[in-house]
Short mmCIF file of C-alpha atoms and ligand atoms in Angstrom, two decimals:
data_model
loop_
_atom_site.label_atom_id
_atom_site.label_comp_id
_atom_site.label_asym_id
_atom_site.label_seq_id
_atom_site.Cartn_x
_atom_site.Cartn_y
_atom_site.Cartn_z
CA UNK A 1 55.96 -121.52 -49.13
CA UNK A 2 54.75 -117.91 -49.25
CA UNK A 3 56.91 -114.80 -49.33
CA UNK A 4 56.09 -111.14 -48.92
CA UNK A 5 57.24 -108.77 -51.67
CA UNK A 6 57.76 -105.15 -50.62
CA UNK A 7 58.44 -102.35 -53.09
CA UNK A 8 60.03 -99.52 -51.12
CA UNK A 9 59.53 -95.79 -51.37
CA UNK A 10 55.84 -95.09 -50.74
CA UNK A 11 54.96 -92.88 -47.77
CA UNK A 12 52.09 -94.29 -45.69
CA UNK A 13 48.84 -92.49 -44.99
CA UNK A 14 45.64 -93.89 -43.53
CA UNK A 15 44.39 -96.05 -40.65
CA UNK A 16 45.34 -99.48 -39.31
CA UNK A 17 43.04 -101.34 -36.90
CA UNK A 18 44.93 -103.01 -34.05
CA UNK A 19 43.76 -106.56 -33.26
CA UNK A 20 43.46 -108.35 -29.93
CA UNK A 21 46.77 -109.39 -28.39
CA UNK A 22 48.20 -112.76 -29.45
CA UNK A 23 50.08 -113.06 -26.17
CA UNK A 24 46.96 -112.29 -24.15
CA UNK A 25 44.77 -114.68 -26.12
CA UNK A 26 47.28 -117.53 -25.76
CA UNK A 27 46.93 -117.41 -21.98
CA UNK A 28 43.22 -116.57 -21.89
CA UNK A 29 42.33 -119.64 -23.95
CA UNK A 30 43.83 -122.23 -21.52
CA UNK A 31 41.91 -120.50 -18.70
CA UNK A 32 38.84 -122.31 -20.02
CA UNK A 33 40.30 -125.50 -18.49
CA UNK A 34 39.75 -124.03 -15.01
CA UNK A 35 35.96 -124.20 -15.29
CA UNK A 36 33.22 -126.46 -16.58
CA UNK A 37 31.29 -123.36 -17.65
CA UNK A 38 31.70 -121.62 -21.04
CA UNK A 39 34.34 -118.96 -21.65
CA UNK A 40 33.77 -116.60 -24.58
CA UNK A 41 36.63 -114.43 -25.81
CA UNK A 42 35.83 -111.48 -28.05
CA UNK A 43 38.24 -109.28 -30.07
CA UNK A 44 40.34 -112.41 -30.64
CA UNK A 45 43.10 -112.09 -33.26
CA UNK A 46 43.01 -114.28 -36.38
CA UNK A 47 46.42 -115.92 -36.23
CA UNK A 48 47.92 -119.35 -36.78
CA UNK A 49 49.06 -119.51 -33.13
CA UNK A 50 45.42 -119.15 -32.06
CA UNK A 51 44.49 -122.03 -34.36
CA UNK A 52 47.28 -124.13 -32.79
CA UNK A 53 46.00 -123.42 -29.27
CA UNK A 54 42.46 -124.25 -30.45
CA UNK A 55 43.70 -127.62 -31.75
CA UNK A 56 45.51 -128.30 -28.48
CA UNK A 57 42.44 -127.54 -26.35
CA UNK A 58 40.28 -129.72 -28.61
CA UNK A 59 42.80 -132.58 -28.24
CA UNK A 60 42.20 -132.41 -24.47
CA UNK A 61 38.44 -132.66 -24.97
CA UNK A 62 37.53 -128.98 -24.74
CA UNK A 63 35.05 -127.51 -27.18
CA UNK A 64 36.74 -124.62 -28.95
CA UNK A 65 35.17 -122.97 -31.92
CA UNK A 66 35.77 -119.64 -33.58
CA UNK A 67 32.90 -117.50 -34.82
CA UNK A 68 32.45 -114.16 -36.55
CA UNK A 69 35.41 -114.72 -38.86
CA UNK A 70 37.62 -115.79 -35.94
CA UNK A 71 37.06 -112.74 -33.76
CA UNK A 72 34.98 -114.64 -31.20
CA UNK A 73 36.26 -117.83 -29.55
CA UNK A 74 33.59 -119.92 -27.81
CA UNK A 75 35.35 -122.27 -25.39
CA UNK A 76 33.97 -124.91 -23.05
CA UNK A 77 35.85 -127.49 -21.00
CA UNK A 78 32.93 -129.40 -19.58
CA UNK A 79 34.43 -132.79 -20.41
CA UNK A 80 38.23 -133.01 -20.34
CA UNK A 81 38.88 -136.64 -21.28
CA UNK A 82 42.58 -136.36 -22.15
CA UNK A 83 45.13 -134.82 -19.82
CA UNK A 84 48.14 -135.18 -22.11
CA UNK A 85 49.38 -132.26 -24.23
CA UNK A 86 51.22 -134.02 -27.02
CA UNK A 87 54.76 -133.13 -28.19
CA UNK A 88 53.62 -132.77 -31.81
CA UNK A 89 51.44 -129.81 -30.87
CA UNK A 90 53.52 -128.36 -28.04
CA UNK A 91 56.74 -128.25 -30.12
CA UNK A 92 54.99 -125.94 -32.60
CA UNK A 93 54.10 -123.37 -29.99
CA UNK A 94 55.73 -122.87 -26.60
CA UNK A 95 52.65 -121.23 -25.14
CA UNK A 96 51.13 -124.74 -25.05
CA UNK A 97 52.86 -125.14 -21.67
CA UNK A 98 50.13 -122.83 -20.33
CA UNK A 99 47.65 -125.73 -20.20
CA UNK A 100 49.72 -127.31 -17.42
CA UNK A 101 48.70 -125.08 -14.51
CA UNK A 102 44.97 -124.98 -15.30
CA UNK A 103 44.68 -128.76 -15.96
CA UNK A 104 46.57 -129.57 -12.77
CA UNK A 105 44.46 -127.16 -10.72
CA UNK A 106 41.18 -128.48 -12.06
CA UNK A 107 41.72 -132.27 -12.13
CA UNK A 108 44.86 -132.85 -10.06
CA UNK A 109 46.89 -134.36 -12.87
CA UNK A 110 48.39 -133.40 -16.24
CA UNK A 111 51.04 -134.63 -18.65
CA UNK A 112 52.52 -131.89 -20.83
CA UNK A 113 55.37 -132.18 -23.30
CA UNK A 114 58.36 -129.97 -22.63
CA UNK A 115 58.20 -127.35 -25.39
CA UNK A 116 61.84 -127.43 -26.44
CA UNK A 117 63.72 -124.36 -27.55
CA UNK A 118 63.11 -122.05 -30.44
CA UNK A 119 65.10 -119.74 -32.69
CA UNK A 120 65.46 -116.95 -30.13
CA UNK A 121 66.68 -119.08 -27.25
CA UNK A 122 66.61 -122.22 -25.13
CA UNK A 123 63.38 -121.02 -23.52
CA UNK A 124 63.41 -123.37 -20.48
CA UNK A 125 60.29 -123.84 -18.35
CA UNK A 126 62.00 -124.44 -15.00
CA UNK A 127 60.33 -121.40 -13.45
CA UNK A 128 56.87 -122.72 -14.41
CA UNK A 129 57.68 -126.02 -12.69
CA UNK A 130 59.22 -124.46 -9.57
CA UNK A 131 56.16 -122.24 -9.16
CA UNK A 132 53.71 -125.15 -9.41
CA UNK A 133 55.81 -127.16 -6.93
CA UNK A 134 55.45 -124.24 -4.51
CA UNK A 135 51.69 -124.90 -4.69
CA UNK A 136 52.24 -128.54 -3.78
CA UNK A 137 52.47 -130.10 -7.23
CA UNK A 138 54.46 -133.33 -7.56
CA UNK A 139 56.36 -133.11 -10.88
CA UNK A 140 58.26 -135.88 -12.62
CA UNK A 141 60.21 -135.13 -15.82
CA UNK A 142 60.60 -138.18 -18.08
CA UNK A 143 60.53 -139.00 -21.80
CA UNK A 144 60.41 -135.29 -22.61
CA UNK A 145 57.17 -134.78 -20.69
CA UNK A 146 56.24 -133.17 -17.38
CA UNK A 147 54.13 -135.66 -15.42
CA UNK A 148 52.33 -133.49 -12.86
CA UNK A 149 50.18 -134.63 -9.96
CA UNK A 150 48.34 -132.88 -7.15
CA UNK A 151 46.09 -135.67 -5.79
CA UNK A 152 44.68 -133.68 -2.91
CA UNK A 153 44.48 -130.53 -5.04
CA UNK A 154 46.92 -127.59 -5.05
CA UNK A 155 47.55 -125.60 -1.88
CA UNK A 156 48.18 -121.87 -1.71
CA UNK A 157 51.84 -120.95 -1.23
CA UNK A 158 54.48 -118.30 -1.83
CA UNK A 159 56.20 -118.13 -5.22
CA UNK A 160 59.29 -115.92 -5.46
CA UNK A 161 60.59 -115.76 -9.04
CA UNK A 162 64.40 -115.26 -9.37
CA UNK A 163 63.79 -113.57 -12.73
CA UNK A 164 60.63 -112.14 -14.26
CA UNK A 165 58.80 -114.66 -16.44
CA UNK A 166 55.56 -113.80 -18.26
CA UNK A 167 54.54 -117.40 -18.95
CA UNK A 168 55.47 -118.74 -15.52
CA UNK A 169 53.50 -115.91 -13.89
CA UNK A 170 50.49 -116.78 -16.07
CA UNK A 171 50.73 -120.53 -15.39
CA UNK A 172 50.90 -120.20 -11.61
CA UNK A 173 48.32 -117.38 -11.52
CA UNK A 174 45.79 -119.61 -13.25
CA UNK A 175 46.65 -122.59 -11.02
CA UNK A 176 46.41 -120.49 -7.85
CA UNK A 177 42.78 -119.50 -8.54
CA UNK A 178 41.65 -123.03 -7.53
CA UNK A 179 44.33 -123.79 -4.93
CA UNK A 180 43.20 -124.16 -1.31
CA UNK A 181 44.22 -121.00 0.56
CA UNK A 182 46.25 -117.94 -0.34
CA UNK A 183 49.00 -117.69 -2.95
CA UNK A 184 51.47 -114.79 -3.12
CA UNK A 185 53.47 -114.42 -6.35
CA UNK A 186 56.56 -112.24 -5.88
CA UNK A 187 58.63 -110.72 -8.70
CA UNK A 188 55.60 -111.36 -10.90
CA UNK A 189 55.56 -110.19 -14.52
CA UNK A 190 53.68 -106.88 -14.90
CA UNK A 191 52.81 -107.08 -18.62
CA UNK A 192 49.35 -105.85 -19.72
CA UNK A 193 48.64 -109.45 -20.78
CA UNK A 194 48.92 -110.48 -17.10
CA UNK A 195 46.39 -107.82 -16.10
CA UNK A 196 44.10 -108.93 -18.93
CA UNK A 197 44.30 -112.54 -17.72
CA UNK A 198 43.55 -111.45 -14.14
CA UNK A 199 40.57 -109.43 -15.37
CA UNK A 200 39.21 -112.48 -17.19
CA UNK A 201 39.79 -114.77 -14.19
CA UNK A 202 37.99 -112.28 -11.93
CA UNK A 203 35.06 -112.34 -14.36
CA UNK A 204 35.08 -116.12 -13.87
CA UNK A 205 34.94 -115.63 -10.07
CA UNK A 206 38.62 -115.66 -9.10
CA UNK A 207 39.88 -113.48 -6.24
CA UNK A 208 43.06 -111.74 -7.43
CA UNK A 209 44.80 -108.53 -6.32
CA UNK A 210 48.03 -106.82 -7.32
CA UNK A 211 48.15 -107.85 -10.99
CA UNK A 212 50.20 -105.26 -12.88
CA UNK A 213 52.54 -104.91 -9.90
CA UNK A 214 55.38 -107.24 -8.94
CA UNK A 215 53.33 -108.92 -6.19
CA UNK A 216 50.08 -110.73 -6.96
CA UNK A 217 47.87 -112.24 -4.22
CA UNK A 218 45.27 -114.91 -5.00
CA UNK A 219 42.63 -116.31 -2.65
CA UNK A 220 41.74 -119.78 -3.97
CA UNK A 221 38.05 -120.56 -4.62
CA UNK A 222 36.27 -123.91 -5.03
CA UNK A 223 35.16 -123.37 -8.59
CA UNK A 224 35.08 -120.81 -11.39
CA UNK A 225 32.10 -119.96 -13.55
CA UNK A 226 31.23 -118.70 -17.02
CA UNK A 227 32.56 -115.45 -18.46
CA UNK A 228 32.78 -113.34 -21.58
CA UNK A 229 35.98 -111.32 -21.93
CA UNK A 230 37.38 -108.95 -24.60
CA UNK A 231 41.02 -109.60 -25.47
CA UNK A 232 43.18 -106.55 -24.77
CA UNK A 233 44.69 -104.68 -27.76
CA UNK A 234 47.99 -106.08 -29.05
CA UNK A 235 50.71 -103.68 -27.90
CA UNK A 236 53.34 -105.44 -30.03
CA UNK A 237 51.27 -105.20 -33.22
CA UNK A 238 50.61 -101.57 -32.22
CA UNK A 239 54.30 -100.76 -31.78
CA UNK A 240 55.15 -102.56 -34.99
CA UNK A 241 52.75 -100.50 -37.09
CA UNK A 242 53.73 -97.26 -35.30
CA UNK A 243 57.15 -97.82 -36.84
CA UNK A 244 55.76 -98.05 -40.37
CA UNK A 245 55.22 -94.27 -40.89
CA UNK A 246 58.34 -93.58 -38.82
CA UNK A 247 60.37 -95.58 -41.34
CA UNK A 248 58.48 -94.84 -44.58
CA UNK A 249 57.19 -91.33 -43.89
CA UNK A 250 53.55 -90.15 -43.92
CA UNK A 251 50.99 -90.31 -41.13
CA UNK A 252 49.07 -93.35 -39.86
CA UNK A 253 46.33 -93.59 -37.22
CA UNK A 254 46.40 -96.84 -35.24
CA UNK A 255 42.77 -97.60 -34.33
CA UNK A 256 42.38 -99.06 -30.85
CA UNK A 257 45.94 -98.14 -29.90
CA UNK A 258 46.40 -97.24 -26.23
CA UNK A 259 49.34 -95.11 -25.14
CA UNK A 260 49.49 -96.82 -21.73
CA UNK A 261 50.41 -100.09 -23.45
CA UNK A 262 53.53 -98.64 -25.12
CA UNK A 263 54.87 -95.88 -22.85
CA UNK A 264 58.54 -96.93 -22.78
CA UNK A 265 58.43 -97.54 -26.54
CA UNK A 266 56.90 -94.08 -27.16
CA UNK A 267 59.64 -92.42 -25.11
CA UNK A 268 62.20 -93.88 -27.51
CA UNK A 269 60.16 -92.90 -30.56
CA UNK A 270 59.90 -89.33 -29.26
CA UNK A 271 63.66 -89.17 -28.71
CA UNK A 272 64.21 -90.51 -32.25
CA UNK A 273 62.05 -87.79 -33.78
CA UNK A 274 58.69 -89.55 -34.13
CA UNK A 275 55.50 -87.76 -33.17
CA UNK A 276 52.79 -89.79 -31.37
CA UNK A 277 49.50 -88.10 -30.56
CA UNK A 278 46.42 -89.59 -28.90
CA UNK A 279 43.18 -89.31 -30.88
CA UNK A 280 39.63 -90.37 -30.04
CA UNK A 281 40.15 -93.57 -32.03
CA UNK A 282 43.71 -94.43 -31.00
CA UNK A 283 47.19 -93.08 -31.78
CA UNK A 284 48.36 -90.97 -34.73
CA UNK A 285 52.02 -91.36 -35.71
CA UNK A 286 54.30 -89.43 -38.07
CA UNK A 287 57.86 -88.17 -38.25
CA UNK A 288 58.41 -84.84 -36.50
CA UNK A 289 60.61 -83.52 -39.29
CA UNK A 290 63.54 -84.62 -41.44
CA UNK A 291 65.69 -87.59 -40.54
CA UNK A 292 65.23 -89.97 -37.64
CA UNK A 293 67.91 -89.71 -34.95
CA UNK A 294 69.72 -92.69 -33.40
CA UNK A 295 68.65 -93.70 -29.87
CA UNK A 296 69.91 -96.46 -27.55
CA UNK A 297 67.57 -99.25 -26.39
CA UNK A 298 67.73 -101.80 -23.58
CA UNK A 299 65.02 -104.48 -23.52
CA UNK A 300 63.46 -105.16 -20.10
CA UNK A 301 60.32 -106.71 -18.61
CA UNK A 302 57.27 -104.42 -18.67
CA UNK A 303 57.09 -101.46 -18.13
CA UNK A 304 60.54 -101.34 -19.80
CA UNK A 305 61.17 -101.45 -23.55
CA UNK A 306 59.60 -104.71 -24.87
CA UNK A 307 61.92 -107.36 -26.29
CA UNK A 308 59.20 -108.10 -28.86
CA UNK A 309 59.77 -104.64 -30.39
CA UNK A 310 63.57 -104.79 -30.46
CA UNK A 311 63.89 -106.19 -33.99
CA UNK A 312 61.41 -103.64 -35.34
CA UNK A 313 63.23 -100.75 -33.61
CA UNK A 314 66.48 -101.95 -35.14
CA UNK A 315 64.89 -101.57 -38.58
CA UNK A 316 64.20 -97.90 -37.77
CA UNK A 317 67.72 -97.36 -36.45
CA UNK A 318 69.30 -98.73 -39.68
CA UNK A 319 68.65 -95.42 -41.48
CA UNK A 320 68.79 -93.13 -38.43
CA UNK A 321 71.33 -90.34 -38.16
CA UNK A 322 74.13 -91.51 -35.88
CA UNK A 323 74.87 -94.74 -34.04
CA UNK A 324 72.46 -96.61 -31.77
CA UNK A 325 73.21 -99.41 -29.33
CA UNK A 326 70.51 -102.04 -28.77
CA UNK A 327 70.97 -104.30 -25.77
CA UNK A 328 68.83 -107.48 -25.70
CA UNK A 329 68.56 -108.55 -22.06
CA UNK A 330 65.63 -110.98 -22.23
CA UNK A 331 66.62 -113.62 -24.80
CA UNK A 332 70.05 -114.97 -25.65
CA UNK A 333 69.73 -115.09 -29.42
CA UNK A 334 67.41 -112.40 -30.65
CA UNK A 335 69.50 -110.62 -33.28
CA UNK A 336 68.93 -113.00 -36.21
CA UNK A 337 67.32 -110.16 -38.15
CA UNK A 338 70.67 -108.30 -38.09
CA UNK A 339 72.45 -110.38 -40.80
CA UNK A 340 69.33 -110.12 -42.97
CA UNK A 341 69.21 -106.33 -42.51
CA UNK A 342 72.91 -106.23 -43.41
CA UNK A 343 72.02 -107.88 -46.73
CA UNK A 344 69.97 -104.73 -47.33
CA UNK A 345 72.99 -102.52 -46.66
CA UNK A 346 72.59 -101.93 -42.93
CA UNK A 347 75.77 -101.52 -40.88
CA UNK A 348 75.36 -103.54 -37.67
CA UNK A 349 77.98 -104.98 -35.30
CA UNK A 350 76.64 -107.74 -33.04
CA UNK A 351 78.61 -108.78 -29.95
CA UNK A 352 76.76 -111.12 -27.62
CA UNK A 353 73.63 -109.37 -26.39
CA UNK A 354 74.55 -105.99 -27.88
CA UNK A 355 74.00 -104.74 -31.42
CA UNK A 356 75.56 -101.44 -32.54
CA UNK A 357 73.78 -99.91 -35.54
CA UNK A 358 75.58 -97.28 -37.63
CA UNK A 359 72.86 -95.42 -39.53
CA UNK A 360 73.10 -95.28 -43.33
CA UNK A 361 71.23 -92.98 -45.73
CA UNK A 362 69.21 -95.68 -47.45
CA UNK A 363 68.79 -99.43 -47.47
CA UNK A 364 68.57 -101.41 -50.68
CA UNK A 365 65.94 -104.05 -51.31
CA UNK A 366 67.17 -107.66 -51.23
CA UNK A 367 66.01 -111.25 -50.90
CA UNK A 368 65.96 -111.94 -47.14
CA UNK A 369 64.76 -114.70 -44.85
CA UNK A 370 62.53 -114.55 -41.81
CA UNK A 371 63.91 -116.49 -38.85
CA UNK A 372 61.31 -115.76 -36.17
CA UNK A 373 58.10 -113.85 -35.78
CA UNK A 374 59.40 -110.41 -34.89
CA UNK A 375 62.50 -110.64 -37.10
CA UNK A 376 60.25 -111.24 -40.12
CA UNK A 377 58.23 -108.10 -39.58
CA UNK A 378 61.37 -106.00 -39.01
CA UNK A 379 62.51 -107.00 -42.52
CA UNK A 380 59.20 -105.89 -43.98
CA UNK A 381 59.42 -102.57 -42.16
CA UNK A 382 62.95 -102.08 -43.51
CA UNK A 383 61.69 -102.90 -47.02
CA UNK A 384 59.08 -100.11 -46.86
CA UNK A 385 61.79 -97.45 -47.23
CA UNK A 386 64.46 -99.45 -49.06
CA UNK A 387 65.33 -98.73 -52.68
CA UNK A 388 63.86 -101.41 -54.91
CA UNK A 389 62.23 -104.67 -53.94
CA UNK A 390 62.61 -106.77 -50.80
CA UNK A 391 61.42 -110.38 -50.84
CA UNK A 392 60.94 -111.81 -47.35
CA UNK A 393 60.84 -115.62 -47.34
CA UNK A 394 59.39 -118.08 -44.78
CA UNK A 395 56.49 -115.81 -43.87
CA UNK A 396 54.81 -118.61 -41.95
CA UNK A 397 56.68 -117.01 -39.06
CA UNK A 398 54.78 -113.80 -39.79
CA UNK A 399 51.37 -115.43 -39.88
CA UNK A 400 51.84 -116.54 -36.27
CA UNK A 401 51.56 -113.00 -34.98
CA UNK A 402 50.29 -110.58 -37.62
CA UNK A 403 46.83 -110.94 -39.12
CA UNK A 404 46.41 -109.67 -42.70
CA UNK A 405 49.64 -107.64 -42.58
CA UNK A 406 49.84 -107.00 -46.30
CA UNK A 407 46.21 -105.81 -46.40
CA UNK A 408 46.75 -103.48 -43.43
CA UNK A 409 49.88 -101.90 -44.91
CA UNK A 410 48.59 -101.78 -48.51
CA UNK A 411 45.49 -99.91 -47.29
CA UNK A 412 47.88 -97.13 -46.24
CA UNK A 413 49.62 -97.01 -49.59
CA UNK A 414 52.46 -99.46 -49.05
CA UNK A 415 53.37 -101.70 -51.99
CA UNK A 416 53.25 -105.03 -50.17
CA UNK A 417 51.94 -108.31 -51.56
CA UNK A 418 52.07 -112.02 -50.73
CA UNK A 419 53.66 -114.13 -53.44
CA UNK A 420 54.07 -117.88 -53.49
CA UNK A 421 57.61 -119.09 -53.97
CA UNK A 422 58.94 -122.65 -54.16
C1 EPZ B 501 56.33 -114.36 -23.44
O1 EPZ B 501 57.16 -115.48 -23.61
C2 EPZ B 501 55.87 -113.96 -24.83
N1 EPZ B 501 55.12 -115.07 -25.45
C3 EPZ B 501 57.08 -113.62 -25.69
O2 EPZ B 501 56.61 -113.18 -26.96
C4 EPZ B 501 57.85 -112.48 -25.03
O3 EPZ B 501 59.00 -112.19 -25.79
C5 EPZ B 501 58.23 -112.88 -23.60
O4 EPZ B 501 57.05 -113.26 -22.85
C6 EPZ B 501 58.93 -111.76 -22.84
O5 EPZ B 501 58.10 -110.65 -22.79
C7 EPZ B 501 53.85 -115.28 -25.06
O6 EPZ B 501 53.31 -114.58 -24.23
C8 EPZ B 501 53.14 -116.41 -25.74
P1 EPZ B 501 59.40 -115.30 -20.32
P2 EPZ B 501 57.64 -116.33 -22.31
O7 EPZ B 501 59.03 -116.51 -19.55
O8 EPZ B 501 56.57 -116.32 -21.30
C9 EPZ B 501 63.61 -117.15 -19.27
C10 EPZ B 501 56.46 -113.10 -29.30
O9 EPZ B 501 57.26 -112.71 -30.16
N2 EPZ B 501 62.84 -118.24 -18.64
O10 EPZ B 501 58.98 -113.97 -19.80
O11 EPZ B 501 58.16 -117.63 -22.80
C11 EPZ B 501 63.44 -117.13 -20.78
O12 EPZ B 501 64.33 -118.02 -21.41
C12 EPZ B 501 56.96 -113.94 -28.14
O13 EPZ B 501 55.23 -112.85 -29.30
C13 EPZ B 501 63.51 -119.20 -17.89
O14 EPZ B 501 64.73 -119.16 -17.75
O15 EPZ B 501 58.86 -115.44 -21.81
C14 EPZ B 501 63.73 -115.70 -21.11
O16 EPZ B 501 65.13 -115.52 -21.19
C15 EPZ B 501 58.44 -114.24 -28.23
N3 EPZ B 501 62.79 -120.19 -17.32
C16 EPZ B 501 63.20 -114.93 -19.89
O17 EPZ B 501 63.07 -115.90 -18.84
C17 EPZ B 501 61.43 -120.26 -17.42
O18 EPZ B 501 60.82 -121.18 -16.85
C18 EPZ B 501 61.81 -114.32 -20.10
O19 EPZ B 501 60.97 -115.34 -20.60
C19 EPZ B 501 60.76 -119.28 -18.19
C20 EPZ B 501 61.49 -118.26 -18.78
#
């Protein structure tokens, strides 16, 4: 089991290249199931979650191979001989549920394991299922699997989500591209990853309007063709690394960073005393002057403050001047980084979905444990400015969403290394 060892105190200066978005790639890859023609994804991130999705697609009969050191994914679903997404793969990564809509739309049947919960919450998939039923799918839940049928093919319909769901929007958007007739998706997720998926589907021949707004309209087509599509930059990796100089001091340029992907996040950074300037290559980030000030945060669907940056923002607030209140409105259990930060000397009171952080002068390095992907990186960020050494265990969580993190931070002067521990 690997750990990451961080020696705090070094200011960061240099450049960090932002990779393609994990959460875009995980929905772009299943889109290959919609067509018998090849789908090539460029700017793909090199992450363990991408490997898991590759394995899943291969288990269905798709050809999925990565080239150019993993940055190009060549996918082809000419012969899908297996329509069952097995529990052993799905339980490792919830995004596996995203093969359901495409497989059902293309071949009229699919059997997909229910993903089960994860550390941050129960993570049900009822909205995915309701949306596909609105397109005429016949779903039967038994033995922990969704048995889905649409013998005469899916039919366009109206989907009206009671709450915003990124994955459910993606699943039904993909399914709707091959449904007979028009589909209207109301209260759709507006994340940049949805727009990126729609762009890719349009390249494949889909007819989609309104992506990026809360109402998406899809005119079904008979078939989709080949496409090559660049994965959009990862706004969560971007926001994460923007916090590194904010916490440790110095100035870092995030190559490929786009301000439009992180507007709500940048508003909070500005209020906290962090300077973000656009450059020709991306975004340059540094502290404005002196100490960071406490700001309040509420996580919301895009374009609000992203839940995937809440843990990292908490790490910044731990040594901010004043008290900040972070309200987590998307997931029911997404403060597991708080007790670990408290081991480093942070003062945090958690009550239900609200964490109150009382800023302290300095954190102290400690042995801490990663519990989920974004919690693990918040501990590393906290370690950058802590006195002494921080050892973050269970970094397999980290490898799901951050490629070559220690190399990227070390290149800017951070003392970060991967060590193997029993
Ligand atoms: C996506 O998860 C992301 N994952 C998550 O990123 C991200 O935190 C989340 O969207 C919110 O932005 C991927 O894209 C692979 P949701 P998803 O459906 O689609 C509830 C990371 O760290 N809900 O928008 O699963 C759900 O429980 C990960 O990269 C239902 O009740 O999120 C949650 O409370 C973590 N029923 C809320 O909706 C459903 O059928 C939003 O979930 C689906 C969701």
